[in-house]
Each structure stands twice: as structure tokens, then as C-alpha cells.
C-alpha atoms as one frame of an Amber mdcrd trajectory, in Angstrom:
protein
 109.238 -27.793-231.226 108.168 -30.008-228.143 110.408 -32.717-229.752 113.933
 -33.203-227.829 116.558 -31.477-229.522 118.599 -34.519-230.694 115.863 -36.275
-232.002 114.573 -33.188-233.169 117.761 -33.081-235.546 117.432 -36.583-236.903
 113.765 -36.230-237.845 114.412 -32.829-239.556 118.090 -33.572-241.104 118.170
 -35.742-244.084 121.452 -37.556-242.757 123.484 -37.861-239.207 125.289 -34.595
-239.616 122.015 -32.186-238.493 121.922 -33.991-234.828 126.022 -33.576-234.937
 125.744 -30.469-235.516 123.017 -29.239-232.489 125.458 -31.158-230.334 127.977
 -28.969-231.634 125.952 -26.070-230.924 125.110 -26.917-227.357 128.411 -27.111
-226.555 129.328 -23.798-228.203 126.602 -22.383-225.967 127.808 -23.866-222.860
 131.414 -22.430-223.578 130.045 -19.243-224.433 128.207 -19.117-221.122 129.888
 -20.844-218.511 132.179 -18.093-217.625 129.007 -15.500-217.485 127.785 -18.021
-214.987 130.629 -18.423-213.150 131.125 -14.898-212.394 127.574 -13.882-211.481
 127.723 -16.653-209.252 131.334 -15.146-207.447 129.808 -12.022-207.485 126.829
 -12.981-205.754 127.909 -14.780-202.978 124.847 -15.813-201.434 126.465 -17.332
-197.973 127.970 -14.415-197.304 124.490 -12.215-198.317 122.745 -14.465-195.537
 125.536 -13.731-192.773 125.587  -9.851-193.592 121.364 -10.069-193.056 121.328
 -12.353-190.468 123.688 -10.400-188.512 121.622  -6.790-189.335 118.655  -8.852
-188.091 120.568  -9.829-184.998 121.431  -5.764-184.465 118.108  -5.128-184.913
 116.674  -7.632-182.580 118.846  -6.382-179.521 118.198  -2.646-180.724 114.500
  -3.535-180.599 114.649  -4.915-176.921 116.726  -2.147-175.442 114.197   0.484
-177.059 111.667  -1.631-174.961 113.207  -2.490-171.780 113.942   1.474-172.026
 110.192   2.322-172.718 109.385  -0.056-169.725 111.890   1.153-167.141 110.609
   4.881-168.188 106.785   3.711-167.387 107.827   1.889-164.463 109.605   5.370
-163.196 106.368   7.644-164.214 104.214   4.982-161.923 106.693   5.270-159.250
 106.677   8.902-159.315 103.165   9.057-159.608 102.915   7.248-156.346
């Protein structure tokens, strides 16, 4: 099992056909698959993933310093008032 699977074949086969033949079935598999592949990877646009976070991060940053240039303006009018 830790053999590579071509070589694998030709050990285990008797003649040239069982090496033939796990070609032929790794090309089934990659036929079978590719378009599974292929659509997970349209659906999951990763580019656009990063842009929609990176731009929620970028709301959230400025909503962050408004919330504290509001909290300081509001401490800086208590001390003024206090005064």
C-alpha cells in the first residue's frame, strides 16, 4: 500500500494490462471529479469572500473610532461642565 500506484500495478498484475488499467482508472476519477471541483471552486469565490470581509472590517474600524471620539468628546464636555 505505500508502493506508488503504477508500480504498484506491475508488481501485483501478472502482465502490462493491471498498470493500464489504474491509469485508466485515474483518469475516470479525474473526469468524474473535475466538474465537482470546478464548481465548488465558482461557488466559493474566495477573492471576492476577502473584499466582502475586508470591507465589514473597514465599517467596523471607522464605527469603532466614531463610538470613541464620541465617548471622548462626551468626557471632555462632563470635565468642562464640571469646571
Amino acid at each position: 500500500w505505500m508502493t506508488p500506484t503504477i508500480i504498484n500495478g506491475s508488481l501485483v498484475g501478472t502482465d502490462w494490462l493491471a498498470p493500464i488499467l489504474q491509469v485508466f482508472l485515474i483518469i475516470c476519477n479525474a473526469c468524474i471529479y473535475y466538474p465537482f471541483l470546478r464548481l465548488s471552486c465558482e461557488k466559493n469565490n474566495y477573492q471576492m469572500a476577502f473584499n466582502k470581509l475586508s470591507s465589514k472590517l473597514d465599517a467596523s474600524e471607522r464605527f469603532a473610532a466614531k463610538s470613541e471620539q464620541r465617548f471622548i468628546d462626551q468626557q471632555r464636555e462632563k470635565s468642562a461642565s464640571s469646571v
